[in-house]
Tab-separated table of C-alpha atoms and ligand atoms in Angstrom:
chain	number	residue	atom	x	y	z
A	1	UNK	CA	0.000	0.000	0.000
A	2	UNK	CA	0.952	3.929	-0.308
A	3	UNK	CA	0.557	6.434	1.460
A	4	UNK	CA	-2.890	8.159	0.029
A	5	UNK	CA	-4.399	11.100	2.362
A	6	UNK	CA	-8.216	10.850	2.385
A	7	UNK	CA	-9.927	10.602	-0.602
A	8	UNK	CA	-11.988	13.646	-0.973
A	9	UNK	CA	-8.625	15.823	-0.497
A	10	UNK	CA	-7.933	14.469	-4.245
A	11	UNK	CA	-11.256	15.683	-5.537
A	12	UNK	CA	-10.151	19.492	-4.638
A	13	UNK	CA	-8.637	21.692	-7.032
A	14	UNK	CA	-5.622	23.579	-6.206
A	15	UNK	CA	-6.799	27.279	-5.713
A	16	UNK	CA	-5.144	29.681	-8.173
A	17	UNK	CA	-5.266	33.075	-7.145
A	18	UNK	CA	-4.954	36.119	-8.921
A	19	UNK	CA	-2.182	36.426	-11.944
A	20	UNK	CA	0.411	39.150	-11.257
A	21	UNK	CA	2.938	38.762	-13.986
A	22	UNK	CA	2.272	39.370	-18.253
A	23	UNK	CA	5.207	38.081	-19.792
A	24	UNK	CA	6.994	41.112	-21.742
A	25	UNK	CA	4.942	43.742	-19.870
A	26	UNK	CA	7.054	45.539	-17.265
A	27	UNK	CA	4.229	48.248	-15.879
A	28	UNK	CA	1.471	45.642	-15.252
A	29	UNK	CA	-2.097	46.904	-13.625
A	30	UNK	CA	-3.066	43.940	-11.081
A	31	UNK	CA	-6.972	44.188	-11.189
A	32	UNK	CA	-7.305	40.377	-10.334
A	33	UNK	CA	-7.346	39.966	-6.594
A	34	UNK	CA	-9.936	42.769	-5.318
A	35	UNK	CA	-6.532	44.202	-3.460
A	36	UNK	CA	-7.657	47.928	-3.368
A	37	UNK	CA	-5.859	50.766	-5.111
A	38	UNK	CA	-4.501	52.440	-2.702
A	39	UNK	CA	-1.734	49.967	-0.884
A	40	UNK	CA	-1.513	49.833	2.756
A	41	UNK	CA	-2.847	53.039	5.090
A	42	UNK	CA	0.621	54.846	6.243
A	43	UNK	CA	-0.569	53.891	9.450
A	44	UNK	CA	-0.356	50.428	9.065
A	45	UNK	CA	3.143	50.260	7.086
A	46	UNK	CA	4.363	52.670	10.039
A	47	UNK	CA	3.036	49.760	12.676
A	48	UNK	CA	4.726	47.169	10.579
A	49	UNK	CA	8.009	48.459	10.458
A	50	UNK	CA	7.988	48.999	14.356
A	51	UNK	CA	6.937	45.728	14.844
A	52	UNK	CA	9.775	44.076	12.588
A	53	UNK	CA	12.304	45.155	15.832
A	54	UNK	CA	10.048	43.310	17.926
A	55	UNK	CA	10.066	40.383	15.608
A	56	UNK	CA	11.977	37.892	17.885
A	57	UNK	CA	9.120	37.859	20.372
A	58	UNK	CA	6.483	35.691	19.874
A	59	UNK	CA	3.396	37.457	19.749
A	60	UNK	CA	0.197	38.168	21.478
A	61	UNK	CA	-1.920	34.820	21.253
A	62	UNK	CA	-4.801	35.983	22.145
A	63	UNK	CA	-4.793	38.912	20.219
A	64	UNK	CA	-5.897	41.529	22.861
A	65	UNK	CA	-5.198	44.798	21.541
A	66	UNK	CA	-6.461	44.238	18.189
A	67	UNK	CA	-9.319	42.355	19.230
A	68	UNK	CA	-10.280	45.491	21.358
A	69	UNK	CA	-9.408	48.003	18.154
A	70	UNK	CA	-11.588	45.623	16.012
A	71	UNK	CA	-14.155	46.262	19.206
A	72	UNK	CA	-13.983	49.495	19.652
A	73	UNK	CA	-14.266	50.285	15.433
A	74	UNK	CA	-16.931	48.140	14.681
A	75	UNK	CA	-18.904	48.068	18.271
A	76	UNK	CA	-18.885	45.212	19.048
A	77	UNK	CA	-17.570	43.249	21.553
A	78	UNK	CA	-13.984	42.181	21.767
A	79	UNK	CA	-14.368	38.524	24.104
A	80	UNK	CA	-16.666	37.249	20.800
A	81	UNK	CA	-14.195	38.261	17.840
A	82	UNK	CA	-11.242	35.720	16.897
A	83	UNK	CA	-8.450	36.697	14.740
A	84	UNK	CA	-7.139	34.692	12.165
A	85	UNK	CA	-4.370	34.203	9.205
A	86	UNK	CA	-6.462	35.544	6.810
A	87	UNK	CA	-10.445	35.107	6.753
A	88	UNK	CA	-9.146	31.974	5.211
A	89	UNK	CA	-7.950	30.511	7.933
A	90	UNK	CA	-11.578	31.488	10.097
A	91	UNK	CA	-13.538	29.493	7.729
A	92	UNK	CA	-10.933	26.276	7.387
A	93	UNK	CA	-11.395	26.268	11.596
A	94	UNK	CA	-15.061	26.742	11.236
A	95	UNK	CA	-15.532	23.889	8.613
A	96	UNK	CA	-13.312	21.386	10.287
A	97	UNK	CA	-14.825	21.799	13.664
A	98	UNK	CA	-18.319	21.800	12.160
A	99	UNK	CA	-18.391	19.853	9.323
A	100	UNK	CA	-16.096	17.034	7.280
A	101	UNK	CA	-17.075	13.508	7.068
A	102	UNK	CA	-20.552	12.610	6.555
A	103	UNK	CA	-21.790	16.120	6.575
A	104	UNK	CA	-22.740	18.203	3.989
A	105	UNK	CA	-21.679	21.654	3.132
A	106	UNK	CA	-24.472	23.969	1.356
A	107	UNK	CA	-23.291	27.081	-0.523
A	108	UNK	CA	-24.437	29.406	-3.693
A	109	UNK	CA	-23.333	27.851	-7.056
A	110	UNK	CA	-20.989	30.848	-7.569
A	111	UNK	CA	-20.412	31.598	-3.930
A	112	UNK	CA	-16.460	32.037	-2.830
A	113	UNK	CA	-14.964	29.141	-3.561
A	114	UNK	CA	-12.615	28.565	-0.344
A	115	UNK	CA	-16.160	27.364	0.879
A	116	UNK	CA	-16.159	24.324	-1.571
A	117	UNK	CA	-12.013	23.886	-1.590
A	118	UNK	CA	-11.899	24.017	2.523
A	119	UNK	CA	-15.273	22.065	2.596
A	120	UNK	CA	-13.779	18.873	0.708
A	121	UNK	CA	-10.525	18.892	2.443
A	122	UNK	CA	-12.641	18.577	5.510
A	123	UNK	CA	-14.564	15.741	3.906
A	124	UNK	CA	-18.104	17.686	3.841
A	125	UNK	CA	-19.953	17.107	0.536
A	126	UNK	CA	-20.299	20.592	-0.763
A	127	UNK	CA	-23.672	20.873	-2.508
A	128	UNK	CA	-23.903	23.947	-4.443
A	129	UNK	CA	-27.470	25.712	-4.875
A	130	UNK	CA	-28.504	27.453	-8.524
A	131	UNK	CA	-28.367	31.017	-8.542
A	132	UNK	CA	-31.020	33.648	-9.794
A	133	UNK	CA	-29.545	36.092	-12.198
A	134	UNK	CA	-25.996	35.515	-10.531
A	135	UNK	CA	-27.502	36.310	-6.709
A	136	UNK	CA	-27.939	33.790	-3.786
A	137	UNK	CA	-31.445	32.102	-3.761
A	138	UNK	CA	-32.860	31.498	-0.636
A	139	UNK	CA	-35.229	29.366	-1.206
A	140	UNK	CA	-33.024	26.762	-3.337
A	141	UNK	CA	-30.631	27.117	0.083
A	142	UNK	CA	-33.151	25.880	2.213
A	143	UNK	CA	-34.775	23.479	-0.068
A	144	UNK	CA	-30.866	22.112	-0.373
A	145	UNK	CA	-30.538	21.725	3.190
A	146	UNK	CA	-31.098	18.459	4.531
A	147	UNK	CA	-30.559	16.413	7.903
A	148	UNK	CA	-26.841	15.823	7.309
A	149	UNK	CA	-26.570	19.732	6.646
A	150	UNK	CA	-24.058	21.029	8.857
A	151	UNK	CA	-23.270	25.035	7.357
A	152	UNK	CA	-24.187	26.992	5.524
A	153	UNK	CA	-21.855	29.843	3.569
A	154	UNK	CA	-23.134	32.804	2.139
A	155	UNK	CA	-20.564	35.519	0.880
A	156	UNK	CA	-22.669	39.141	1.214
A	157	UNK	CA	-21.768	40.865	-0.778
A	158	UNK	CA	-20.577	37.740	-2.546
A	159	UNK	CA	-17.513	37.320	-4.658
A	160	UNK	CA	-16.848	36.855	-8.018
A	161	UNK	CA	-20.552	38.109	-8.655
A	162	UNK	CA	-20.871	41.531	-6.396
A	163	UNK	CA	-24.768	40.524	-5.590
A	164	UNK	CA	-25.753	40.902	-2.496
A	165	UNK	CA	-28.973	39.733	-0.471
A	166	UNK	CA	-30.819	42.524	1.438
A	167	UNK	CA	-31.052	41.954	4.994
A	168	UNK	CA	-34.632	40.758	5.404
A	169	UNK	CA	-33.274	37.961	3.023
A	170	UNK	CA	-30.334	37.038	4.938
A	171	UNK	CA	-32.806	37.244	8.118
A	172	UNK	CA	-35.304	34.969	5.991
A	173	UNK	CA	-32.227	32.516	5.477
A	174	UNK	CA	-31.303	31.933	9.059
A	175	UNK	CA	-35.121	31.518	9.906
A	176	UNK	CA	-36.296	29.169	8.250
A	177	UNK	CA	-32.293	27.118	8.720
A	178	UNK	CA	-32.590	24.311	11.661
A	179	UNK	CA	-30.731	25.222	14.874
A	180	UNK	CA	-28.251	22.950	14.470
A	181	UNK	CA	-27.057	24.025	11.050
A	182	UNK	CA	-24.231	27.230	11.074
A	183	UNK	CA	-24.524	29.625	8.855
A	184	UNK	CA	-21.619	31.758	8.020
A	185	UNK	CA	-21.636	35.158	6.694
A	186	UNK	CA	-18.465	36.265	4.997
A	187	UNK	CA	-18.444	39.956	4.735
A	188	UNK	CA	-15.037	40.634	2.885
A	189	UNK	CA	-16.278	43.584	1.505
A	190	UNK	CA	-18.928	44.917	4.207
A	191	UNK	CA	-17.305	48.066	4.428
A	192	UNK	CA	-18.100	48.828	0.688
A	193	UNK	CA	-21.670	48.473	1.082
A	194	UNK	CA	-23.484	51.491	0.947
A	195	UNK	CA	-27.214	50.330	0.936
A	196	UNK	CA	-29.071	51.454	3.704
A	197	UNK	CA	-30.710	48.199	5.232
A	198	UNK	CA	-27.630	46.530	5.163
A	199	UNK	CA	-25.720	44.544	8.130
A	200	UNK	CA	-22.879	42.739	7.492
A	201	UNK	CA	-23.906	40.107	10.153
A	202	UNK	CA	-23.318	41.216	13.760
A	203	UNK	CA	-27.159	41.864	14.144
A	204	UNK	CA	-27.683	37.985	13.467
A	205	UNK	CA	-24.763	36.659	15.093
A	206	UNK	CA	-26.035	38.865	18.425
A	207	UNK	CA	-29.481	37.466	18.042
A	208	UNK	CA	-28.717	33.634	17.432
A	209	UNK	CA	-26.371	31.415	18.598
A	210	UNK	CA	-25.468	29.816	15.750
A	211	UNK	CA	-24.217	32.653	13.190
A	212	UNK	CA	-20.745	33.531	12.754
A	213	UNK	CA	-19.788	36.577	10.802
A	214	UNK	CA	-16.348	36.824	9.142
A	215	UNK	CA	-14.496	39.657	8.164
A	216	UNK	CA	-11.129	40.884	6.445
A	217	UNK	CA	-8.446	43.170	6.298
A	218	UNK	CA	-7.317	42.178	2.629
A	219	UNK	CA	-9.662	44.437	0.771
A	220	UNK	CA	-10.898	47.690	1.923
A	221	UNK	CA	-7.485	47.848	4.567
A	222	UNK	CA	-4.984	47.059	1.715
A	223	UNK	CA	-3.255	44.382	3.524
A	224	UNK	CA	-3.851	40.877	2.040
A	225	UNK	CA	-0.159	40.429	2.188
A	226	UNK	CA	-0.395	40.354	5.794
A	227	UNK	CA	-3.164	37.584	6.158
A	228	UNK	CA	-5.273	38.997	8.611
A	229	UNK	CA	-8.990	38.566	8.974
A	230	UNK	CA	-11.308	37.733	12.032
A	231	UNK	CA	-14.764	36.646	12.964
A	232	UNK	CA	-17.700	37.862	15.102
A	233	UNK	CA	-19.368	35.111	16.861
A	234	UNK	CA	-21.790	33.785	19.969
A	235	UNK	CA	-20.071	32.552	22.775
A	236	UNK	CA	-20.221	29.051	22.003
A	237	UNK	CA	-18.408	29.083	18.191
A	238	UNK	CA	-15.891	31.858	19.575
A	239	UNK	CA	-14.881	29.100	22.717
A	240	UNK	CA	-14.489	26.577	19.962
A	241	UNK	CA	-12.444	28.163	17.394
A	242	UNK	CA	-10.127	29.412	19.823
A	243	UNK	CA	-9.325	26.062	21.254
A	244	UNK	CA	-8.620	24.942	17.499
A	245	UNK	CA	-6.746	27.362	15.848
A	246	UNK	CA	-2.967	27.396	16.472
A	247	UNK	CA	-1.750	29.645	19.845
A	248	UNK	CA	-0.085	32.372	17.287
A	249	UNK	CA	-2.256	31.740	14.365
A	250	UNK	CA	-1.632	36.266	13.315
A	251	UNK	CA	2.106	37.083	13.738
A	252	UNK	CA	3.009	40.296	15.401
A	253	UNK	CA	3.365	42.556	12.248
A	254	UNK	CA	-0.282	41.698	10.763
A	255	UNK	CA	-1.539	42.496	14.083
A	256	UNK	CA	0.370	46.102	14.404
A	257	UNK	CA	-0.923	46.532	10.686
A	258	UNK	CA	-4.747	46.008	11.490
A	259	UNK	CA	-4.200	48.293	14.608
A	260	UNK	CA	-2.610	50.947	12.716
A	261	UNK	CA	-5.227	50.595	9.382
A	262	UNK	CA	-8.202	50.847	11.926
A	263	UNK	CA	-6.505	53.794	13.471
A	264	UNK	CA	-6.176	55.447	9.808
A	265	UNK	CA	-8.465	58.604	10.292
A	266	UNK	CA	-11.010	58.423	7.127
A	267	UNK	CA	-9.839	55.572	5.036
A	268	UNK	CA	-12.685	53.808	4.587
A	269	UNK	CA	-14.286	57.174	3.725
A	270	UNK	CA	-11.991	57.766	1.210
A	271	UNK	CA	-11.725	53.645	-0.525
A	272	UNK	CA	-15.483	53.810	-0.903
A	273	UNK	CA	-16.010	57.319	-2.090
A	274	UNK	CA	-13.387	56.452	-4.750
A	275	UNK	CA	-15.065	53.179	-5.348
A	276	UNK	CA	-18.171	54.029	-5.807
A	277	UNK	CA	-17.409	56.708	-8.301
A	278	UNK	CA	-15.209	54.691	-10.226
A	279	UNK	CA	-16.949	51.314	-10.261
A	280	UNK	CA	-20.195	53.457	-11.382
A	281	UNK	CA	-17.956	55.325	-14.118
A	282	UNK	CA	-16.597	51.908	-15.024
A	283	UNK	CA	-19.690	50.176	-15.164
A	284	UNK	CA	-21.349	52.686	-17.319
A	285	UNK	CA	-18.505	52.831	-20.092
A	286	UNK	CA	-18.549	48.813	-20.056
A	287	UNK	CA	-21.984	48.326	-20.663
A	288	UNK	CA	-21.760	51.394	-23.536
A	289	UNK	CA	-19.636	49.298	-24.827
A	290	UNK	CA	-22.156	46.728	-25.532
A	291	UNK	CA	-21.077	44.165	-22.759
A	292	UNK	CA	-22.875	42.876	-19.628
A	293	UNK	CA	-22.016	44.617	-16.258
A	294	UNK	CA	-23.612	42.784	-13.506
A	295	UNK	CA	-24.177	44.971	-10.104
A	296	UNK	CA	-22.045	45.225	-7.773
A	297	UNK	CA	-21.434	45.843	-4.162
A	298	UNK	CA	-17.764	45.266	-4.162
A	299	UNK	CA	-14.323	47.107	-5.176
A	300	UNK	CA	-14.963	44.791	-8.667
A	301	UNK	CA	-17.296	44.306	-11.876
A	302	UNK	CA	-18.305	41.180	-12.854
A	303	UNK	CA	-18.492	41.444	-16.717
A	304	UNK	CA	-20.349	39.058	-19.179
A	305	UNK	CA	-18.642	38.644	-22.468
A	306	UNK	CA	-21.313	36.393	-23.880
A	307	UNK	CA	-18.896	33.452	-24.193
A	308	UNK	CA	-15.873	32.028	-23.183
A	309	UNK	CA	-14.050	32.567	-26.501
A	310	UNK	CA	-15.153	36.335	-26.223
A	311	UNK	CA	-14.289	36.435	-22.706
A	312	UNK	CA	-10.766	35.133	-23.539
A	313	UNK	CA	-9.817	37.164	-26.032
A	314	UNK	CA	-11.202	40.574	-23.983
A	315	UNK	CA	-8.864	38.986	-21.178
A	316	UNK	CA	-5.868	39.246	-24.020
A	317	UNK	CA	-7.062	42.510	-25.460
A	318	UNK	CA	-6.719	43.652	-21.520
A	319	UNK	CA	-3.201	41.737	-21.193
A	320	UNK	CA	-1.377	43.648	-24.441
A	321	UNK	CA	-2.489	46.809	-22.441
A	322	UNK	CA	-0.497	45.727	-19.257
A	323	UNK	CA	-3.975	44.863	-17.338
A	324	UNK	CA	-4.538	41.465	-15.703
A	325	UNK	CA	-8.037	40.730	-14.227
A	326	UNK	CA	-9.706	37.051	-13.468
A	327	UNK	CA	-10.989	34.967	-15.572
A	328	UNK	CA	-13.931	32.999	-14.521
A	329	UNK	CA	-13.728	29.565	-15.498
A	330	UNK	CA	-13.023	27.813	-12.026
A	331	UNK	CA	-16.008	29.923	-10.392
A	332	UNK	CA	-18.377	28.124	-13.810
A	333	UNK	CA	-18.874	31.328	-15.384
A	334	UNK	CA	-16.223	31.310	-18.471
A	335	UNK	CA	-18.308	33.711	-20.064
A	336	UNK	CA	-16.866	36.759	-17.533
A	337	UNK	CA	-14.365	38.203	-16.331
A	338	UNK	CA	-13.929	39.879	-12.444
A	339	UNK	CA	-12.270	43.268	-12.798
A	340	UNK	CA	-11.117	45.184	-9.656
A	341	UNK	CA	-11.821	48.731	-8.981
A	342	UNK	CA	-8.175	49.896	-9.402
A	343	UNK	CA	-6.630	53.656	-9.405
A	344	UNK	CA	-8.427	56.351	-12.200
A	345	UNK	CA	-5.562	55.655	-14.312
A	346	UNK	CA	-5.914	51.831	-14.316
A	347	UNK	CA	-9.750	52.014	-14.995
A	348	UNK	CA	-9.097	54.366	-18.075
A	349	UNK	CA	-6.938	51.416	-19.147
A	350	UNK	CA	-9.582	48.862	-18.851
A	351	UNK	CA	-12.331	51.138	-20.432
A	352	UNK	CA	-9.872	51.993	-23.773
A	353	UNK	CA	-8.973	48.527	-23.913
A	354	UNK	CA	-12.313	47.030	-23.749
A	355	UNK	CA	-13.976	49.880	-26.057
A	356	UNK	CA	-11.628	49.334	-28.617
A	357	UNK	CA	-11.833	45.494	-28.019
A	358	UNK	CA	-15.411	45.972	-28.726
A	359	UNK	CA	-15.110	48.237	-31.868
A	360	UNK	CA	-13.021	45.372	-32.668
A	361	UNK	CA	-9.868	46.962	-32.612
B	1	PLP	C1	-10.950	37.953	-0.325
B	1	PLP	C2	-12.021	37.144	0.284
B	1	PLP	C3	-11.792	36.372	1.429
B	1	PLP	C4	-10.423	36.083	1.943
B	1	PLP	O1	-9.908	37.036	2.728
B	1	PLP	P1	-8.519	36.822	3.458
B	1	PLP	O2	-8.752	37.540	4.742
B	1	PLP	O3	-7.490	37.464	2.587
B	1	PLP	O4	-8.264	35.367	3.662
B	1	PLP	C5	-12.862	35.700	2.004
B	1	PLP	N1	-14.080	35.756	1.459
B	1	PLP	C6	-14.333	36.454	0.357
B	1	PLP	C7	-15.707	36.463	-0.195
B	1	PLP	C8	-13.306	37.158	-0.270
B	1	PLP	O5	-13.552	37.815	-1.413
């Protein structure tokens, strides 16, 4: 015999994140990760480079200080948020203590697809529920959910697509789920969101006690390369997912990073006032140019080409102009392509490319 991990772990694709380099292109315009345009707040670099003399002591396990900044920022409180390696790591901790063998995983057909990755590592079957016009439908959800149902995972707003469910929706969703099923609420780009009626999940995670909301600093905060996310929870799910995840699980530096970004008067005034004009100013010269702009919450477009072939060769017309967004495929819609929100300069690229890609040029 050799030595085979568990089965399921060879049904999982390896995830392939966003493409960085063009071959022959030396200034290249990375629109395929959602990063945010405007790199780290000063804060946060300044935090970082204090905390790099500090790097031979191991850090704060528990995470006190930015649990409390996180606390005090958001209001909420700081004993029921757990910070992790990324929001990545949050959901890998909530699906293996909640789910693997024998239990099935429910998620959106185009939902984030850590979800389905993390969920067959774990062993869950990952049943993925048909969309409605590229948004989350609740009623497929709960018709999907069945007695081996463990979670849950709803992205809101959700990536690649940028729909999002309004709240009574969301609220409809965790009503009419059994008690013993989790649902998770992955907020990555909450602090984008400027509709009215929306919360990004604290309200249900206060009122239930099986609702976990998690959250990032990779997008609106600028620091993906730091890994740092964290999660609001009930008492219960915060008690377990500290006693699984590893005693240091965020070094010292992403924690002095989130402290600092939090601390960085008016930048998440300024991301989304720049994001919202320039994903609307994107999204109307895209869909003057004849192609399908879907709506979205986030600091991207989802765009519909009409095929894959189309799709493909906008995705080269956008690579000969230095620009490299995401293609689709893995996330079943080959037809688009995700473009982030980038600097003015960047989205002037995209538009020229893509209305002379449509003129045919
Ligand atoms: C980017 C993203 C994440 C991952 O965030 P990290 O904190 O960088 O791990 C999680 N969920 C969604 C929907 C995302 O778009």
């Amino acid at each position: 015999m050799t030595l085979q991990p568990r089965p399921s772990i060879l049904t999982v694709e390896p995830y392939v994140g966003g493409e960085s380099k063009i071959l022959g292109v030396n200034r290249i315009l990375k629109l395929s990760s959602n990063e945010g345009p405007f790199g780290p707040p000063p804060k946060a670099i300044e935090a970082m480079v204090a905390a790099a003399r500090e790097a031979h002591r191991y850090p704060d396990g528990g995470a006190k200080a930015l649990r409390e900044a996180i606390g005090q920022k958001f209001g909420l409180d700081p004993a029921r948020i757990i910070c992790g390696n990324g929001s990545d790591e949050l959901l890998s901790l909530l699906i293996l203590a909640y789910g693997g063998e024998g239990t099935e995983l429910v998620m959106s057909a185009h939902g984030f697809l850590m979800y389905d990755i993390t969920g067959r590592w774990a062993g869950c079957r990952v049943i993925k529920v048909p969309e409605i016009d590229l948004c989350a439908d609740v009623d497929g959800i709960l018709r999907a959910v069945g007695p081996r149902t463990r979670m849950v995972f709803l992205a809101n707003p959700n990536n690649p697509t940028g729909s999002i469910l309004a709240q009574s929706e969301v609220e409809r969703l965790r009503a009419g789920l059994p008690d013993d099923v989790l649902l998770v609420l992955d907020a990555a780009y909450a602090e984008y969101v400027t509709r009215p009626d929306y919360n990004a999940g604290e309200k249900l995670v206060d009122a239930t006690t099986n609702t976990v909301m998690c959250r990032t600093f990779s997008k609106v905060f600028g620091l993906g390369g730091m890994r740092l996310g964290w999660a609001y929870a009930p008492v219960g799910i915060a008690d377990v997912m500290n006693r699984v995840r590893g005693p240091f699980n965020v070094n010292a530096a992403a924690m002095a990073a989130g402290i600092g970004a939090l601390a960085e008067d008016g930048w998440i005034e300024k991301s989304v006032a720049h994001n919202n004009a320039e994903r609307a100013r994107v999204g109307a010269a895209l869909t003057a140019a004849g192609f399908h702009v879907y709506p979205s919450e986030g600091n991207f477009l989802l765009v519909g080409f009409g095929d894959a072939t189309r799709a493909k060769a906008a995705d080269a017309a956008l690579k000969a102009r230095g620009a490299i967004v995401r293609m689709m495929g893995s996330y079943g819609l080959p037809q688009c392509l995700r473009i982030s929100i980038g600097l003015a300069e960047e989205n002037t690229v995209v538009i020229e490319a893509l209305t002379a890609f449509a003129h045919g040029g």
